[in-house]
Coordinates of C-alpha atoms in Angstrom, one line a residue:
X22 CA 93.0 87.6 176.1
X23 CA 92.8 84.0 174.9
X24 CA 95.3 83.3 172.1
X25 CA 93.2 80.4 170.0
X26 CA 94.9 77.2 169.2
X27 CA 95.0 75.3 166.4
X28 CA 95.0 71.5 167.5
X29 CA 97.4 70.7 164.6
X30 CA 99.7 67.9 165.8
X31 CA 103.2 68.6 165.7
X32 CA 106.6 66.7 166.9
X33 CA 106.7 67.3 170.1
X34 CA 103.2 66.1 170.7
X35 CA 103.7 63.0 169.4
X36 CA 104.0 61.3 172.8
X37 CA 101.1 62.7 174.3
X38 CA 99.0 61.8 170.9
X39 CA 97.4 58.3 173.2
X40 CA 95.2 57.0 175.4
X41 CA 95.9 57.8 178.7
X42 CA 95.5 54.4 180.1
X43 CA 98.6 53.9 178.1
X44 CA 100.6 55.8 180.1
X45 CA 99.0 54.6 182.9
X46 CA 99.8 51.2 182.0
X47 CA 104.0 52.2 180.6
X48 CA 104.1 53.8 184.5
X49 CA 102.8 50.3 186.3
X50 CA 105.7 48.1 183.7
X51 CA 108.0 50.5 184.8
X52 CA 107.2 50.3 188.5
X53 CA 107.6 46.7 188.7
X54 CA 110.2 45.8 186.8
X55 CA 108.8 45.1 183.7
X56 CA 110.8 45.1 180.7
X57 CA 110.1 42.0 178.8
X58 CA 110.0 41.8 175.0
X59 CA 106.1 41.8 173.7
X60 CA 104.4 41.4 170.5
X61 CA 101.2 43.0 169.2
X62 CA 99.6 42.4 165.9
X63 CA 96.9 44.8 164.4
X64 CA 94.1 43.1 162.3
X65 CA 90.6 43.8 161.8
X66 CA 88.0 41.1 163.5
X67 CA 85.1 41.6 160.9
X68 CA 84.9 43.1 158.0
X69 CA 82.2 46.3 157.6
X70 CA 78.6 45.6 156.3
X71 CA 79.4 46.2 152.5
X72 CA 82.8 45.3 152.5
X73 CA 84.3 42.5 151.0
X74 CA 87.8 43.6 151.7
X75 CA 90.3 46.0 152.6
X76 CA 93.0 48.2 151.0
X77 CA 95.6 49.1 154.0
X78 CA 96.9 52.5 154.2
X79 CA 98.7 54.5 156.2
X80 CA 102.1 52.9 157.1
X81 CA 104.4 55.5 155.9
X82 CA 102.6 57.9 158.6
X83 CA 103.1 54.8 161.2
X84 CA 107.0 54.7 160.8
X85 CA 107.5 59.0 161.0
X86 CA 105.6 58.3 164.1
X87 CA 107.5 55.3 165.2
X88 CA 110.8 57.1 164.7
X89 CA 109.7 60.7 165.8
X90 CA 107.8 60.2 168.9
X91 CA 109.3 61.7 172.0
X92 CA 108.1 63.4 175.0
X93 CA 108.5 66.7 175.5
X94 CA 109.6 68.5 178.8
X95 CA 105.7 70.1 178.6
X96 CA 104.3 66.9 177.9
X97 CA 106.2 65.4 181.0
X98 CA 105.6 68.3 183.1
X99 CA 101.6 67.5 182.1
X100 CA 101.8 63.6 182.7
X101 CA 103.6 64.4 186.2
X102 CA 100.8 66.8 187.6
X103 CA 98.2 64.3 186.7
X104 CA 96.8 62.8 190.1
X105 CA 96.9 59.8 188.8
X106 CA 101.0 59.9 188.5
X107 CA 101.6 61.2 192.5
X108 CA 102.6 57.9 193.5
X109 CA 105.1 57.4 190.0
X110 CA 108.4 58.0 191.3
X111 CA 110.8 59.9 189.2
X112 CA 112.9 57.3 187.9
X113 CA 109.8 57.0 185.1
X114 CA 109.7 60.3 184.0
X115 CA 113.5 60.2 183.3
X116 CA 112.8 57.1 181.7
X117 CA 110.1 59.4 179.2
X118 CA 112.6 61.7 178.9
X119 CA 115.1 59.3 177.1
X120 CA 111.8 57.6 175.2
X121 CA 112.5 56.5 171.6
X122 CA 110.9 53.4 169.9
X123 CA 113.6 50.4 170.0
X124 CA 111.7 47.5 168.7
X125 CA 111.4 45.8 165.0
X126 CA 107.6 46.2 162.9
X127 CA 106.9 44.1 160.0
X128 CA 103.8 45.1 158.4
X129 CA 101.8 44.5 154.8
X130 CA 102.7 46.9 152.0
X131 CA 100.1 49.6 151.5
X132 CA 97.8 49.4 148.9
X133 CA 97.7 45.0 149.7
X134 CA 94.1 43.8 149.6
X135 CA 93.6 42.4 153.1
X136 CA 90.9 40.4 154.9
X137 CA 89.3 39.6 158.6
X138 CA 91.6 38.2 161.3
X139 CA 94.3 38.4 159.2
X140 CA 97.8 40.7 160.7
X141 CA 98.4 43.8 158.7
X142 CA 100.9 45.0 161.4
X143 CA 103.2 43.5 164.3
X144 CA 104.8 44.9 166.3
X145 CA 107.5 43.4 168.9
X146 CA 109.5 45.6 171.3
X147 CA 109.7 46.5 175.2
X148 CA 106.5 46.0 176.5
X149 CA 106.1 49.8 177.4
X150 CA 107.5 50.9 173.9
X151 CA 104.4 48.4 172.4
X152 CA 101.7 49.8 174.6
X153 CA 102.4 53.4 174.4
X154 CA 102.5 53.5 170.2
X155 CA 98.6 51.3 170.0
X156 CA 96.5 54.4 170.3
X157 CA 98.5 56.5 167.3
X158 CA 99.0 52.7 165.0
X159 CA 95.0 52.4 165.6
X160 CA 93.8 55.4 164.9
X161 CA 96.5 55.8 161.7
X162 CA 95.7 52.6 159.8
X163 CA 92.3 52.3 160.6
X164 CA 91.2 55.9 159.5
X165 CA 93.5 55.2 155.9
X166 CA 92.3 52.2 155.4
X167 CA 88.8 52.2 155.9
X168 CA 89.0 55.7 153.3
X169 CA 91.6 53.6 150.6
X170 CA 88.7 51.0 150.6
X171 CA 85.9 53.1 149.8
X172 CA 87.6 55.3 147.0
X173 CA 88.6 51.7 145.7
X174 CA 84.9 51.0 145.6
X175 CA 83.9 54.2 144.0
X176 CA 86.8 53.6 141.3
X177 CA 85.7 50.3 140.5
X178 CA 82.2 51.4 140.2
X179 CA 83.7 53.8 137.7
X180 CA 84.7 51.6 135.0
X181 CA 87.8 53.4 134.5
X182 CA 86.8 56.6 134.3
X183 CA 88.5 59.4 136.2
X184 CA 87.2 60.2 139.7
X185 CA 88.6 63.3 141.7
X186 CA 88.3 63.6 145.6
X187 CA 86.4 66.7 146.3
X188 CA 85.8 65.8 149.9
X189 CA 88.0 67.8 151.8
X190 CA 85.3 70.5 153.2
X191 CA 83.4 67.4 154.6
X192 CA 86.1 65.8 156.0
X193 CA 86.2 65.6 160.1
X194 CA 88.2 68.1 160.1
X195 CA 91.3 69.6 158.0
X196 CA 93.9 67.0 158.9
X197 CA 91.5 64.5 158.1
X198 CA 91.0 65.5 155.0
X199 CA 94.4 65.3 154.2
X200 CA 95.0 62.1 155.3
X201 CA 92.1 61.1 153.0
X202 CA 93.4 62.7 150.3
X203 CA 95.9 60.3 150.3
X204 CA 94.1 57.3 151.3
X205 CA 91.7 58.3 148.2
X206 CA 94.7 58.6 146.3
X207 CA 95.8 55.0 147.0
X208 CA 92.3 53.7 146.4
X209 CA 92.5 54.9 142.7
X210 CA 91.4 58.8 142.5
X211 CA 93.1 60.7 139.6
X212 CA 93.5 64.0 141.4
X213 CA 92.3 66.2 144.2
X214 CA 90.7 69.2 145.8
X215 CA 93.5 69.4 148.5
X216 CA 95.5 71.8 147.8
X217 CA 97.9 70.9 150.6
X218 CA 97.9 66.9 149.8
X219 CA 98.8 68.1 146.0
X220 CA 101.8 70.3 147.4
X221 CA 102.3 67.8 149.7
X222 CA 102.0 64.3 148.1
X223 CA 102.5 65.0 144.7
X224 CA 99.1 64.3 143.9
X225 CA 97.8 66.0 141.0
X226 CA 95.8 69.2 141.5
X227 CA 91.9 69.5 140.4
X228 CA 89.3 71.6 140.3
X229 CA 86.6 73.9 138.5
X230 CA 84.3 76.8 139.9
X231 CA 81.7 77.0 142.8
X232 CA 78.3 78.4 142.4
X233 CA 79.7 82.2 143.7
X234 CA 81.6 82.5 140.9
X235 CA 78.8 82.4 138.9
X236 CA 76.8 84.7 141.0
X237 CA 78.9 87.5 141.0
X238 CA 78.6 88.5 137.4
X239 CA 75.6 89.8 136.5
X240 CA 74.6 86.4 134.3
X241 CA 75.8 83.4 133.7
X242 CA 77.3 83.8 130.2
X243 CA 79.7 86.5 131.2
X244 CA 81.1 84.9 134.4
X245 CA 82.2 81.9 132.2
X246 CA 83.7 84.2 129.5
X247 CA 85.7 86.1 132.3
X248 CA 87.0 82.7 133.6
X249 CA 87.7 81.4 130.1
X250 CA 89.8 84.5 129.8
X251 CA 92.0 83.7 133.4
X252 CA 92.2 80.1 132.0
X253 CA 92.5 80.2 128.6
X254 CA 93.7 76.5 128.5
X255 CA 92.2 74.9 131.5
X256 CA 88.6 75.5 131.4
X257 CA 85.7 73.6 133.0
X258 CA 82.7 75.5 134.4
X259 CA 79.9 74.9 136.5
X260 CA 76.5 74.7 134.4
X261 CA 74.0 74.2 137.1
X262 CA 73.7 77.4 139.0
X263 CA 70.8 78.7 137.6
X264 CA 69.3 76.4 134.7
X265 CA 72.0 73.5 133.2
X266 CA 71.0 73.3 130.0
X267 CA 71.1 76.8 129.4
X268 CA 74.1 76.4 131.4
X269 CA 75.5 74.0 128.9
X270 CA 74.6 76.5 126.2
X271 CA 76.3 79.3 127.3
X272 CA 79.2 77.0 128.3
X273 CA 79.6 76.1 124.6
X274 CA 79.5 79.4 123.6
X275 CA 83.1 79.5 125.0
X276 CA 84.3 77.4 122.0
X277 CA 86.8 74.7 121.3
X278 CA 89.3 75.7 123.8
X279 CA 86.3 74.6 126.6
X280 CA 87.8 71.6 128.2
X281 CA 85.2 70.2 130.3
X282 CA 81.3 70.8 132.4
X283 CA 80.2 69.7 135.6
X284 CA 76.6 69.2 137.0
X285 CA 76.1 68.8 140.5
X286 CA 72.8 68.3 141.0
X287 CA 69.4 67.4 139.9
X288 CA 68.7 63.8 137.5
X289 CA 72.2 62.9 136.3
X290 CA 71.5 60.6 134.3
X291 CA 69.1 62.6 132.4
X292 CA 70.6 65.8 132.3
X293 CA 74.1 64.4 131.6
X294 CA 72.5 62.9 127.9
X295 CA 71.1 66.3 127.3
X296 CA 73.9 68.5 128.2
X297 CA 76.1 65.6 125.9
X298 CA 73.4 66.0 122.8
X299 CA 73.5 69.9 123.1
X300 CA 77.7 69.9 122.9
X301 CA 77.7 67.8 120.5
X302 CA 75.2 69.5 118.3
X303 CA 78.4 72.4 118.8
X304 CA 81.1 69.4 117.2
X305 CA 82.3 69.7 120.9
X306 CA 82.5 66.2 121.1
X307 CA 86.1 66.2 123.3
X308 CA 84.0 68.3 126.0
X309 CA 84.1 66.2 129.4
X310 CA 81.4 66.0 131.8
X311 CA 81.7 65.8 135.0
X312 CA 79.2 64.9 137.4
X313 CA 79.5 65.6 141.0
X314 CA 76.8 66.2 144.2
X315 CA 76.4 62.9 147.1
X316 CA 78.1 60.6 144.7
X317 CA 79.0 57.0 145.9
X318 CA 79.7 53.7 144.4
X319 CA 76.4 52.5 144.1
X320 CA 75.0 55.7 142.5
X321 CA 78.3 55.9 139.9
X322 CA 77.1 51.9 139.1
X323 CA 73.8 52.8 138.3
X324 CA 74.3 56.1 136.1
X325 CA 76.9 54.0 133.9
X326 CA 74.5 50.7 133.8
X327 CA 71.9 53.4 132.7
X328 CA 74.0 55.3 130.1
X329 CA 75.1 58.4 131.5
X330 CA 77.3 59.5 129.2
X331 CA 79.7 61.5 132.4
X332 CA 83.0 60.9 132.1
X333 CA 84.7 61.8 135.6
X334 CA 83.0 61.7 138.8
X335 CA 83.7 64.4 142.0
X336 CA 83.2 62.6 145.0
X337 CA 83.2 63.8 148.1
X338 CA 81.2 63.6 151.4
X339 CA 80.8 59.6 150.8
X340 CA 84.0 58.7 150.1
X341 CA 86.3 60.9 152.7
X342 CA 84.1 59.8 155.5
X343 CA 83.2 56.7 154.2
X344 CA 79.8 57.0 155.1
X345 CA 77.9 53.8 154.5
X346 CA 81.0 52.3 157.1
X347 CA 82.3 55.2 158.7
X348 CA 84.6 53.3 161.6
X349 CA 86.9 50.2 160.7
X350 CA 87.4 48.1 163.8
X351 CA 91.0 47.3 163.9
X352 CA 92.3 45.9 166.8
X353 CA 95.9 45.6 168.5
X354 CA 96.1 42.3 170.6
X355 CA 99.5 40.9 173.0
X356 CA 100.4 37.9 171.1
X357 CA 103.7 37.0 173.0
X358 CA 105.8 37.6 175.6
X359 CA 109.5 36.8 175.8
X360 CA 110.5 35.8 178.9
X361 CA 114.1 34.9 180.1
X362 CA 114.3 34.4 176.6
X363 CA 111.9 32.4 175.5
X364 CA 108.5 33.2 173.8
X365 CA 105.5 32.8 175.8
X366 CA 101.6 32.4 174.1
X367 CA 99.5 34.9 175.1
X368 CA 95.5 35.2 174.4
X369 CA 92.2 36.1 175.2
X370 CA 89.7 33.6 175.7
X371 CA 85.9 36.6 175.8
X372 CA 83.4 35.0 174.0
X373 CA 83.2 36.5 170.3
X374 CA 86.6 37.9 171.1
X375 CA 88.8 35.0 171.0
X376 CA 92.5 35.8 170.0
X377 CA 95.2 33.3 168.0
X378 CA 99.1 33.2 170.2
X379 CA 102.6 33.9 168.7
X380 CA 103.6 35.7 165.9
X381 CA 102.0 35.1 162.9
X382 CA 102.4 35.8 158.9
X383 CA 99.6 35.9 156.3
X384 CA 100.3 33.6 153.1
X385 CA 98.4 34.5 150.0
X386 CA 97.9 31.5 146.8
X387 CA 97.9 32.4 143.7
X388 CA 97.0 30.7 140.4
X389 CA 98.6 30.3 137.6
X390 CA 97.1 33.7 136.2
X391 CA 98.2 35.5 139.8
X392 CA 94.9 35.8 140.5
X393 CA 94.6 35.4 145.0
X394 CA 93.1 32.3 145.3
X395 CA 92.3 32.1 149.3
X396 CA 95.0 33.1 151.6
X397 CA 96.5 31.2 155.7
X398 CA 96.7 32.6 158.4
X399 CA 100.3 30.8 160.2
X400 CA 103.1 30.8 162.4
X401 CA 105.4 33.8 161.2
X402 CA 107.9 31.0 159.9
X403 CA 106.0 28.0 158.2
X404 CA 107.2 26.9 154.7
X405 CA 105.4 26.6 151.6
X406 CA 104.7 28.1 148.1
X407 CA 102.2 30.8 149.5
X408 CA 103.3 34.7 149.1
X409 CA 103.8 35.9 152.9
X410 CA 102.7 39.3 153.1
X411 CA 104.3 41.0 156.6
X412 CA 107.5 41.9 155.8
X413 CA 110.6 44.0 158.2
X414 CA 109.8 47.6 157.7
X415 CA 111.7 48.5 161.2
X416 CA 114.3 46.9 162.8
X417 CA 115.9 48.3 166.1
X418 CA 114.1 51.0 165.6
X419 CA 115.1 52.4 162.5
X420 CA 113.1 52.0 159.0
X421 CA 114.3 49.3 156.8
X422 CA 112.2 49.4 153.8
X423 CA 112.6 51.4 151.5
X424 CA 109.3 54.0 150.6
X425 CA 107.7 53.3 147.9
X426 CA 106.3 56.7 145.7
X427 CA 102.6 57.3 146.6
X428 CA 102.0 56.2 142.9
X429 CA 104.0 53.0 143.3
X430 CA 101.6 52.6 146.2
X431 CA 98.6 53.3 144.2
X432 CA 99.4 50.9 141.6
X433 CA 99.7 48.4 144.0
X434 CA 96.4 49.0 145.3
X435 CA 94.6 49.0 141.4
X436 CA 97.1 45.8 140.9
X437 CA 95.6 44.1 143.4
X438 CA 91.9 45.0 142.6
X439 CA 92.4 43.0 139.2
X440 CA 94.0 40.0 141.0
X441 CA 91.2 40.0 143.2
X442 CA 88.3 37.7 141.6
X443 CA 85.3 39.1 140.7
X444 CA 83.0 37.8 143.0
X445 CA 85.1 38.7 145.9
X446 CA 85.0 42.6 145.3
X447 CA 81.0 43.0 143.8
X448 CA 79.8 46.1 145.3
X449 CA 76.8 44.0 146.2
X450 CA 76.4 40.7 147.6
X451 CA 80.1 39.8 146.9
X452 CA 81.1 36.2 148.5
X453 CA 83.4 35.8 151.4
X454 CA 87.1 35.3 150.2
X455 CA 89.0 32.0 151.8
X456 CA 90.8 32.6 154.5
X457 CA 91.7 30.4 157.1
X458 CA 94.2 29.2 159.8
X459 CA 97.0 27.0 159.0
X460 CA 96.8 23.1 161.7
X461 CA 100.6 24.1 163.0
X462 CA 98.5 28.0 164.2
X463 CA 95.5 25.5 165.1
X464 CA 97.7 23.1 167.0
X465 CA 99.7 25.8 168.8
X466 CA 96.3 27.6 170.0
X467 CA 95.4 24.5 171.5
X468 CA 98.1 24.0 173.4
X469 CA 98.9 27.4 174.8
X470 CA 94.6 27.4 175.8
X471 CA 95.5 24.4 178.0
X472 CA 98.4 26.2 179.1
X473 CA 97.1 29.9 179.9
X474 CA 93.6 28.3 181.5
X475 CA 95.7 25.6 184.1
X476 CA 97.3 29.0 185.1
X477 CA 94.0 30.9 185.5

């Protein structure tokens, strides 16, 4: 009989976890010879409809992966029986056997506003090193990212009050939902369903009661006393089950000790001011509410320019599969070879696809108030009073940064939110922050275009 598998990644995979076009590709370098030094710089061509910016996320995943990934005996015994390999003399898979990643990364600190075009990683190593990672860097940073952004959103909409990620069950699975329990995290949620990511992460722990638990009692009233009684000190309850103002009644009828009540469905904003006037009429004035069911940005916004009186928000499907944008197109272009030592432009010239040559840093201005004031795109060594935002995270491969706390990353993300102006992060119609390329980038694309189409 079968034995079922899980699909849960673990160290030994990590090799395998690619395209297999890049293992095509590693076997053709290797065949010929090819060794040279390349760099590849991940950036997003266009920003999402309804999205002014992005909040990058997931680099600390990036550089376990970066120093982890090796190929297992299995996994080499897999590539090698692929008819695609039979002409791949052996020589390669030795060379897979001995795999580590060798090469330096620099890369933006998680949690830094970024914006189209502009490099949030680089990476520069042996060209089959380079290729081989794209596929796990892609799908790491984009997927983080895109979920750190929309919980930003939703916080922002929030006007401070407390938002928890209850979007695990509708994530794209259960890794996924871990991963964007941290990307939610970064993007400015208080706490979260995940169990694991709280174990995990450190991130605090939240939750209240599903409908069942309601529905197992024989009425409403007595389940919440019986939960009151398991959590004497920690008790919010679920009013909507059967009728919520009745719900908020009997949920009052617990006392002073009640903590908080969540609705998750039916007219918020209505029911949320008579659930508030009916606790109140109990001098239960410190009970929270909690509103929760298909919440996004835009719906939190117009509760609060309404007057709902909620004071936390569960969000869930919306925000862990950011649905209104659900795919951020980061890309992971050649920039520049090395070759017999010296560093050679590389480009594409596809219509709509154009790509900028050499390495490149992103320099941010500020005013006097640190407010970002319109950020260059440059060469990776220009001079000036601009912030540059890549900085070493790897260097022969091994880690050279030190890790920041996923609160320290957090904080970064909210500090960069209230640097950002406010018409560049409206949740609609926001204007298009400043970002252009520097005249020595310019100058450089110029010549290497005359360069690269003399040789095609």
């Amino acid at each position: 009989m079968k034995e079922p598998k899980s699909l849960f990644l673990s160290e030994d995979s990590l090799g395998i976890v690619t395209d297999f076009y890049q293992l095509t590709m590693a076997a053709g370098y290797f065949e010929h010879g090819m060794h040279d030094i390349a760099t590849f710089e991940f950036y997003i061509r266009h920003l999402p409809e309804n999205r002014s910016y992005i909040i990058t996320a997931g680099l600390e995943q990036v550089l376990h992966y970066l120093t982890h990934i090796r190929f297992s005996p299995e996994a080499i015994r897999f590539i090698r029986k692929q008819p695609a390999f039979s002409h791949v003399g052996d020589a390669f898979f030795a060379y897979l056997k001995k795999f580590a990643f060798s090469g330096d990364v620099f890369a933006v600190p998680e949690g830094t506003i970024v914006f189209a075009e502009e490099p949030i990683l680089r990476v520069t190593a042996p060209i089959i090193e380079a290729q081989i990672v794209e596929t796990y860097l892609l799908s790491t940073i984009n997927f983080q990212s895109s979920i750190a952004t929309k919980a930003s959103r939703v916080v922002y909409a929030s006007r401070g009050r407390d938002v928890i990620d209850f979007g695990t069950r509708r994530a794209h699975g259960p890794q996924a939902g871990i991963l964007a329990a941290r990307a939610c995290f970064i993007g400015g949620c208080k706490s979260t369903s995940n169990v694991f990511a709280a174990y995990e992460l450190d991130i605090p722990p939240a939750g209240t009661i599903a409908h069942s638990w309601v529905m197992v009692f024989e009425n409403e009233a007595e389940s919440f006393r019986k939960y009151h009684e398991t959590f004497p000190d920690d008790t919010a309850l679920l009013i909507d089950t059967y009728d919520t103002l009745a719900g908020a009644k009997h949920a009052a009828a617990i006392g002073e000790k009640l903590k908080g009540v969540r609705i998750d469905s039916g007219n918020l904003l209505e029911l949320s001011k008579e659930v508030r006037k009916i606790l109140n009429s109990q001098r239960m004035h410190h009970v929270k509410i909690i509103a929760s069911g298909d919440l996004n940005e835009e719906r939190i916004d117009d509760l609060l320019r309404n007057g709902a009186p909620i004071d936390s928000f569960g969000v869930g499907t919306e925000m862990v599969t950011s649905k209104d944008a659900p795919a951020l197109g980061g890309i992971y272009k050649l920039v520049e070879q090395e070759h017999d030592g010296k560093p050679v432009p590389k480009m594409k010239f596809s219509k709509d696809k154009l790509t900028y040559p050499y390495k490149k840093q992103v320099y941010r201005r500020i005013d006097k108030d640190t407010h970002f004031v319109g950020d260059i795109i440059g060469l990776e060594n220009e001079q000036g009073d601009s912030i540059p935002l890549l900085i070493q995270v790897v260097k022969g491969g091994e880690i050279c940064y030190a890790l920041p706390a996923l609160q320290e990353i957090q904080n970064n993300a909210l500090c960069n939110i209230v640097k950002l102006p406010e018409p560049y992060k409206r949740l609609r119609n926001a204007e298009t922050y400043p970002v252009k390329k520097s005249q020595a980038l310019e100058a450089k694309k110029r010549e290497a275009e005359q360069l690269l189409r003399r040789n095609n």
